[in-house]
Amino acid sequence: MNEQAIKELLYTLADNQLVLGHRNSEWTGIGPILEEDIAFSSMAQDKLGHSLAFYALLYELGESDPDTLAFMRNPSQFHCCQLVELPIGEYDFSLIRHFLYDHAEAIRFEYLTQAGYEPLAKVATKLRGELKYHLLHANTMVKQLGNATAESINRLQQSLNDAFPYALGMFESSPYEAELASAGIFPLESQIQTQWLENIRKVLAQTQLQLPDLESVMPVFGGRRGVHSEYLQPLLDEMAEVYNLDPNTEW
Amino acid sequence: MWTQEEILVLLEKVKDPEIPVLSLLDLGVITQVQVTPENKVVVNMTPTFSGCPAMDYMRKSVEETLAAAGVQEFKVQMSFDKPWNTNKITPNGRKVLQAFGLAPPPVYQVIPDLDILEHTTCPYCHSTNTTLRTPFGPTLCRAMHYCNNCRQMFEQFKPL
Ligand SMILES: [Zn+2]
């Protein structure tokens, strides 16, 4: 088995969770209502926990320790998709991003529990239970607000249109994916995308929201190979700043 | 020589920092206690929720408890080998949670569907006429419900 292929997959998983976890944590204290404030903070904590678990697997494969991986790399060394880097925007944008992202993540984790690489399968088995609650939250809120007032529907629709090209960027292929797929470790991104579209369509069909036309949308790729938006560097600076205040803090 | 039983008695005193009536043994996060022929105590633990900030605290409490009891040589290790889920909470743990005012998680057979969050028994009046308000509570392990019978919010240790 190609270790480089496993590492690239782990970096992608970990970096996505880390960066979105940090974005979600920005809602702490400013959520539109207390329950949402708590929800985003809790999901942030889970996602940071997940990234740590994946970085720990990388460490076992000879990479740097989790803190160094999380806080000491340059943007070009990050494998996250651009969707997770974008600023939190208004609540409707963060909700839509959370909905689009966690539906993909849930599918990934289901496959990971079957991964022919045991350490990863174990971690995924452990973490998928938590993800289920993220999905429940996203579906509940999207169904609620996607059927509420004209304003909430319009706002969500606009955010969906804005986020969708970036969401398609979550399924950027890697040079290793064919190898991982044939080794029974992880399926092709295109397969995950197909399932994802099916799943989000089911939820959106219960709302007044329309999925943008796939044909007319250009996916924003690049993140997985280190090409990022202008928003990643400031976010990493901010994360590192907190870390550098006291590198020995346990969190 | 220490025996496994003696160590278990010591560990019974270590509680969950967020639910101070619940011991780590009843929570089910201590997966194995061994005493080696060299009299070294090895305790395996597994995390509840991966991002739970209390886990490190729990590990330290176990270490402090062992040290305070005079255990000379010990090792407390965290692993995902036997992943935790809420079925691992003991019957006694469930009783203790209920008495603490926190609805215990239901025991499930197959991988839990989210439907099991509906109609959670209210820990105050025992009604099942309740509604899930949000799966995210004040700590990672709690969900918030509303009891339509006694008309108050209550928390549940949510199934995982
Ligand atoms: Zn009640």
Coordinates of C-alpha atoms and ligand atoms in Angstrom, one line a residue:
Chain A
M1 CA 0.0 0.0 0.0
N2 CA 1.2 3.5 -0.9
E3 CA 1.8 5.4 2.4
Q4 CA 1.8 8.7 0.5
A5 CA -1.7 8.0 -0.7
I6 CA -3.0 7.4 2.9
K7 CA -1.2 10.5 4.1
E8 CA -2.7 12.6 1.5
L9 CA -6.2 11.3 2.4
L10 CA -5.6 11.9 6.1
Y11 CA -4.4 15.5 5.5
T12 CA -7.4 16.2 3.4
L13 CA -9.8 14.9 6.0
A14 CA -8.0 16.5 8.9
D15 CA -7.5 20.0 7.3
N16 CA -11.1 20.2 6.3
Q17 CA -12.3 19.4 9.8
L18 CA -9.8 21.8 11.4
V19 CA -10.5 24.8 9.2
L20 CA -14.3 24.4 9.3
G21 CA -14.1 23.7 13.1
H22 CA -12.4 27.1 13.5
R23 CA -14.9 28.8 11.3
N24 CA -17.8 27.3 13.3
S25 CA -16.2 28.4 16.5
E26 CA -16.4 32.0 15.4
W27 CA -20.1 31.8 16.1
T28 CA -19.4 31.3 19.8
G29 CA -21.0 34.2 21.6
I30 CA -22.6 35.8 18.5
G31 CA -25.1 33.2 17.3
P32 CA -28.5 34.5 16.3
I33 CA -30.1 32.7 19.1
L34 CA -28.6 30.9 22.1
E35 CA -29.4 27.4 20.8
E36 CA -27.6 28.1 17.5
D37 CA -24.7 29.6 19.3
I38 CA -24.4 26.4 21.4
A39 CA -24.9 24.2 18.3
F40 CA -22.2 25.8 16.3
S41 CA -19.8 25.8 19.2
S42 CA -20.5 22.2 19.9
M43 CA -20.0 21.2 16.3
A44 CA -16.8 23.2 16.3
Q45 CA -15.5 21.3 19.3
D46 CA -16.4 18.0 17.6
K47 CA -14.7 18.9 14.4
L48 CA -11.5 20.1 16.1
G49 CA -11.5 16.7 18.0
H50 CA -11.9 14.9 14.7
S51 CA -9.0 16.8 13.1
L52 CA -6.8 15.9 16.1
A53 CA -7.7 12.2 15.7
F54 CA -6.6 12.3 12.0
Y55 CA -3.4 14.3 12.8
A56 CA -2.6 11.7 15.4
L57 CA -2.8 9.0 12.7
L58 CA -0.4 11.1 10.6
Y59 CA 1.9 11.4 13.5
E60 CA 1.9 7.6 13.8
L61 CA 3.0 7.5 10.1
G62 CA 6.0 9.7 10.8
E63 CA 4.6 13.2 10.2
S64 CA 5.0 16.0 12.7
D65 CA 3.0 16.1 15.9
P66 CA -0.6 17.3 15.7
D67 CA 0.0 20.8 17.1
T68 CA 2.8 21.4 14.6
L69 CA 0.6 20.1 11.8
A70 CA -2.3 22.3 12.8
F71 CA -0.5 25.5 13.6
M72 CA 2.8 25.6 11.9
R73 CA 2.1 24.9 8.2
N74 CA 1.7 27.4 5.3
P75 CA -1.5 27.6 3.3
S76 CA 0.1 25.8 0.4
Q77 CA 0.6 22.8 2.7
F78 CA -3.1 22.6 3.5
H79 CA -5.3 20.2 1.6
C80 CA -8.7 21.6 2.6
C81 CA -11.3 22.7 0.1
Q82 CA -12.0 26.4 -0.3
L83 CA -15.5 26.0 0.9
V84 CA -14.4 25.6 4.5
E85 CA -12.1 28.7 4.4
L86 CA -14.7 31.2 3.5
P87 CA -15.6 33.7 6.2
I88 CA -18.7 32.8 8.2
G89 CA -20.7 35.5 6.6
E90 CA -24.3 35.8 7.8
Y91 CA -25.9 33.0 9.6
D92 CA -27.7 31.7 6.5
F93 CA -24.4 31.2 4.7
S94 CA -22.9 29.3 7.7
L95 CA -26.0 27.1 7.9
I96 CA -25.9 26.3 4.2
R97 CA -22.2 25.5 4.3
H98 CA -22.7 23.3 7.3
F99 CA -25.5 21.5 5.5
L100 CA -23.6 21.0 2.3
Y101 CA -20.4 20.0 4.1
D102 CA -21.8 17.6 6.6
H103 CA -23.8 15.7 4.1
A104 CA -20.6 15.0 2.3
E105 CA -18.7 14.3 5.5
A106 CA -21.3 11.7 6.6
I107 CA -20.9 9.8 3.4
R108 CA -17.1 9.9 3.7
F109 CA -17.3 8.6 7.3
E110 CA -19.5 5.7 6.3
Y111 CA -16.9 4.6 3.8
L112 CA -14.1 5.2 6.2
T113 CA -15.6 2.8 8.7
Q114 CA -15.1 0.1 6.0
A115 CA -11.7 1.3 5.0
G116 CA -9.1 -1.4 4.4
Y117 CA -6.7 0.6 6.6
E118 CA -7.6 -0.4 10.2
P119 CA -6.4 2.6 12.2
L120 CA -8.5 4.9 10.0
A121 CA -11.5 2.6 10.2
K122 CA -11.4 2.6 14.0
V123 CA -11.3 6.3 14.3
A124 CA -14.1 6.7 11.8
T125 CA -16.3 4.2 13.6
K126 CA -15.8 6.2 16.7
L127 CA -16.5 9.6 15.2
R128 CA -19.4 8.9 12.9
G129 CA -21.9 8.9 15.8
E130 CA -21.1 12.5 16.5
L131 CA -21.5 13.5 12.9
K132 CA -25.0 12.2 12.9
Y133 CA -26.0 15.0 15.2
H134 CA -24.4 17.5 12.9
L135 CA -26.5 16.2 10.1
L136 CA -29.7 16.2 12.1
H137 CA -29.1 19.8 13.1
A138 CA -28.4 20.9 9.5
N139 CA -31.4 19.1 8.1
T140 CA -33.7 20.4 10.8
M141 CA -32.7 24.1 10.4
V142 CA -32.6 24.0 6.6
K143 CA -36.1 22.5 6.5
Q144 CA -37.4 25.0 9.1
L145 CA -35.9 28.1 7.5
G146 CA -36.3 26.8 4.0
N147 CA -40.1 26.9 4.5
A148 CA -40.4 29.9 6.8
T149 CA -40.7 33.5 5.6
A150 CA -40.0 34.9 2.1
E151 CA -36.9 36.6 3.6
S152 CA -35.5 33.4 5.1
I153 CA -36.1 31.4 2.0
N154 CA -34.5 34.1 -0.2
R155 CA -31.5 34.4 2.0
L156 CA -30.9 30.7 2.1
Q157 CA -31.4 30.4 -1.6
Q158 CA -28.8 33.2 -2.2
S159 CA -26.4 31.5 0.1
L160 CA -27.0 28.1 -1.6
N161 CA -26.2 29.7 -4.9
D162 CA -23.1 31.3 -3.6
A163 CA -21.8 28.2 -1.7
F164 CA -22.6 25.7 -4.4
P165 CA -19.6 26.1 -6.7
Y166 CA -17.4 25.8 -3.6
A167 CA -19.3 22.8 -2.3
L168 CA -18.6 21.0 -5.6
G169 CA -15.0 21.7 -4.9
M170 CA -15.2 19.3 -1.9
F171 CA -15.0 16.5 -4.5
E172 CA -11.7 17.5 -6.0
S173 CA -9.9 14.3 -7.1
S174 CA -6.5 13.4 -5.9
P175 CA -3.7 11.8 -7.8
Y176 CA -4.0 8.8 -5.5
E177 CA -7.7 8.2 -5.5
A178 CA -7.7 5.4 -8.1
E179 CA -5.2 3.5 -6.1
L180 CA -7.0 4.0 -2.9
A181 CA -10.3 2.9 -4.5
S182 CA -8.8 -0.3 -6.0
A183 CA -7.2 -1.1 -2.6
G184 CA -10.6 -0.8 -0.9
I185 CA -9.5 2.1 1.3
F186 CA -11.6 5.0 -0.1
P187 CA -13.9 5.4 -3.1
L188 CA -13.6 7.9 -5.9
E189 CA -14.7 11.4 -5.2
S190 CA -17.1 11.3 -8.1
Q191 CA -18.9 8.4 -6.4
I192 CA -19.2 10.4 -3.2
Q193 CA -20.5 13.4 -5.1
T194 CA -23.2 11.3 -6.7
Q195 CA -24.5 10.1 -3.4
W196 CA -24.2 13.5 -1.9
L197 CA -26.3 15.1 -4.6
E198 CA -29.0 12.4 -4.0
N199 CA -29.0 13.0 -0.3
I200 CA -29.1 16.8 -0.3
R201 CA -31.8 16.7 -3.0
K202 CA -34.0 14.7 -0.7
V203 CA -33.8 17.3 2.0
L204 CA -34.1 20.3 -0.3
A205 CA -37.2 18.7 -1.9
Q206 CA -38.9 19.3 1.4
T207 CA -38.2 23.0 1.3
Q208 CA -38.8 25.9 -1.0
L209 CA -35.2 25.9 -2.1
Q210 CA -33.9 25.0 -5.5
L211 CA -30.6 23.3 -6.1
P212 CA -28.6 25.4 -8.7
D213 CA -28.3 23.8 -12.1
L214 CA -25.2 21.6 -12.1
E215 CA -24.5 22.2 -15.7
S216 CA -24.2 26.0 -15.2
V217 CA -21.9 25.8 -12.1
M218 CA -18.1 25.8 -12.3
P219 CA -16.7 23.9 -9.3
V220 CA -14.0 25.7 -7.3
F221 CA -11.1 23.3 -7.2
G222 CA -7.5 23.8 -6.0
G223 CA -7.8 23.5 -2.3
R224 CA -6.8 19.8 -2.1
R225 CA -3.5 20.6 -3.9
G226 CA -2.7 23.7 -1.9
V227 CA -4.3 26.4 -3.9
H228 CA -6.5 28.5 -1.6
S229 CA -8.6 31.6 -1.3
E230 CA -7.3 34.8 0.2
Y231 CA -9.2 33.9 3.4
L232 CA -7.0 30.9 4.5
Q233 CA -3.8 32.8 5.5
P234 CA -5.5 35.2 7.9
L235 CA -7.4 32.3 9.5
L236 CA -4.2 30.3 10.0
D237 CA -2.5 33.4 11.4
E238 CA -5.3 33.8 13.9
M239 CA -5.2 30.1 14.9
A240 CA -1.4 30.2 15.3
E241 CA -1.6 33.4 17.3
V242 CA -3.9 31.8 19.9
Y243 CA -1.6 28.7 19.8
N244 CA 1.6 30.8 20.2
L245 CA 0.3 32.6 23.3
D246 CA 0.8 29.3 25.1
P247 CA 1.9 26.3 23.1
N248 CA 1.5 24.1 26.1
T249 CA -2.3 24.7 26.6
E250 CA -4.3 21.5 26.3
W251 CA -7.4 21.8 24.2
Chain B
M1 CA 1.1 -6.9 44.8
W2 CA -1.9 -4.9 43.7
T3 CA -5.0 -6.9 42.5
Q4 CA -7.3 -5.9 39.8
E5 CA -10.1 -5.7 42.3
E6 CA -8.3 -3.3 44.5
I7 CA -7.6 -1.0 41.6
L8 CA -11.3 -1.1 40.5
V9 CA -12.3 -0.1 44.1
L10 CA -9.9 2.9 43.8
L11 CA -11.2 3.9 40.4
E12 CA -14.8 3.8 41.6
K13 CA -13.9 7.1 43.3
V14 CA -13.0 8.9 40.1
K15 CA -16.0 10.8 38.8
D16 CA -16.9 12.5 35.5
P17 CA -16.0 16.2 36.0
E18 CA -19.2 17.3 34.2
I19 CA -21.5 14.9 36.1
P20 CA -19.9 14.5 39.5
V21 CA -22.2 11.7 40.6
L22 CA -21.1 9.4 37.7
S23 CA -18.0 7.3 38.1
L24 CA -15.7 6.7 35.2
L25 CA -16.4 3.0 35.6
D26 CA -20.1 3.5 35.3
L27 CA -19.6 5.9 32.4
G28 CA -17.8 3.0 30.7
V29 CA -14.6 4.9 29.6
I30 CA -12.3 2.6 31.5
T31 CA -11.9 -0.4 29.1
Q32 CA -9.3 -2.5 30.9
V33 CA -7.4 -2.7 34.1
Q34 CA -4.4 -4.9 34.4
V35 CA -1.7 -5.6 36.9
T36 CA 1.5 -6.9 35.4
P37 CA 3.7 -9.6 37.1
E38 CA 6.0 -6.7 37.9
N39 CA 3.2 -5.0 39.9
K40 CA 2.7 -2.3 37.3
V41 CA -0.9 -1.1 36.9
V42 CA -2.0 -0.5 33.3
V43 CA -5.4 1.3 32.8
N44 CA -6.8 1.7 29.3
M45 CA -9.3 4.4 28.7
T46 CA -11.3 5.5 25.6
P47 CA -12.8 8.9 24.9
T48 CA -16.5 9.6 25.0
F49 CA -16.9 12.5 22.5
S50 CA -13.7 13.1 20.5
G51 CA -13.6 16.8 21.2
C52 CA -14.6 16.4 24.9
P53 CA -12.3 18.7 26.9
A54 CA -13.0 16.6 30.0
M55 CA -11.1 13.6 28.7
D56 CA -7.7 14.9 29.6
Y57 CA -9.0 15.8 33.0
M58 CA -10.3 12.3 33.5
R59 CA -7.0 10.8 32.6
K60 CA -5.2 13.0 35.0
S61 CA -7.8 12.2 37.8
V62 CA -7.1 8.5 37.3
E63 CA -3.4 9.1 37.5
E64 CA -3.7 11.2 40.6
T65 CA -6.0 8.7 42.3
L66 CA -3.5 5.8 41.6
A67 CA -0.6 7.9 42.8
A68 CA -2.5 9.0 46.0
A69 CA -3.3 5.4 46.9
G70 CA 0.4 4.6 46.7
V71 CA 0.5 2.8 43.4
Q72 CA 4.2 3.1 42.5
E73 CA 4.2 2.2 38.9
F74 CA 1.3 2.8 36.5
K75 CA 0.4 3.8 33.0
V76 CA -2.9 5.3 31.8
Q77 CA -3.4 5.1 28.1
M78 CA -6.1 6.4 25.8
S79 CA -7.1 4.5 22.7
F80 CA -9.8 4.1 20.1
D81 CA -9.4 0.3 20.1
K82 CA -12.6 -0.4 21.9
P83 CA -14.6 2.7 20.9
W84 CA -17.0 4.0 23.5
N85 CA -20.7 4.3 23.0
T86 CA -23.6 5.1 25.4
N87 CA -24.5 1.4 25.6
K88 CA -21.3 1.1 27.7
I89 CA -22.9 3.2 30.5
T90 CA -23.7 0.6 33.3
P91 CA -27.2 0.1 34.7
N92 CA -26.0 1.8 37.9
G93 CA -24.7 4.7 35.8
R94 CA -28.2 5.1 34.2
K95 CA -29.8 5.1 37.7
V96 CA -27.4 7.8 38.9
L97 CA -28.0 9.9 35.8
Q98 CA -31.7 9.8 36.2
A99 CA -31.4 10.8 39.9
F100 CA -29.1 13.6 38.8
G101 CA -31.9 15.0 36.6
L102 CA -30.3 13.9 33.3
A103 CA -32.3 11.5 31.2
P104 CA -30.1 8.5 30.5
P105 CA -29.5 7.4 26.9
P106 CA -31.7 4.6 25.7
V107 CA -29.9 1.2 25.2
Y108 CA -30.0 0.3 21.5
Q109 CA -29.5 -3.0 19.6
V110 CA -28.5 -1.8 16.1
I111 CA -26.7 1.4 15.2
P112 CA -29.0 4.1 16.6
D113 CA -31.3 6.0 14.4
L114 CA -32.1 9.6 15.4
D115 CA -35.7 8.6 16.1
I116 CA -34.6 7.3 19.4
L117 CA -34.2 10.9 20.5
E118 CA -37.9 11.4 20.3
H119 CA -40.1 10.8 23.2
T120 CA -37.3 10.6 25.7
T121 CA -38.6 10.0 29.2
C122 CA -38.7 13.2 31.3
P123 CA -36.4 12.7 34.3
Y124 CA -38.7 14.9 36.5
C125 CA -42.2 13.5 35.8
H126 CA -41.4 10.4 33.7
S127 CA -43.7 11.5 30.9
T128 CA -42.8 10.5 27.4
N129 CA -44.8 13.4 26.0
T130 CA -41.6 15.2 25.2
T131 CA -40.0 16.9 22.2
L132 CA -36.3 17.2 21.2
R133 CA -35.4 20.8 21.1
T134 CA -31.7 20.6 20.0
P135 CA -29.2 17.8 20.0
F136 CA -26.6 20.3 21.3
G137 CA -26.6 21.1 25.0
P138 CA -24.3 22.9 27.5
T139 CA -21.7 20.1 27.1
L140 CA -21.0 17.8 24.1
C141 CA -22.7 14.8 25.6
R142 CA -26.1 16.5 26.3
A143 CA -29.2 17.1 24.2
M144 CA -32.0 19.4 25.2
H145 CA -35.7 18.3 25.3
Y146 CA -38.9 19.9 26.4
C147 CA -41.4 18.1 28.5
N148 CA -45.0 18.8 27.4
N149 CA -46.4 17.4 30.6
C150 CA -44.5 19.3 33.3
R151 CA -43.7 22.1 30.9
Q152 CA -40.0 22.4 31.5
M153 CA -36.7 21.9 29.6
F154 CA -34.6 18.9 30.6
E155 CA -31.3 17.6 29.5
Q156 CA -30.5 14.1 28.2
F157 CA -27.2 12.3 28.1
K158 CA -27.5 11.8 24.4
P159 CA -27.2 8.3 22.7
L160 CA -24.0 7.8 20.7
Ligands
ZN1 ZN -41.8 16.2 32.8

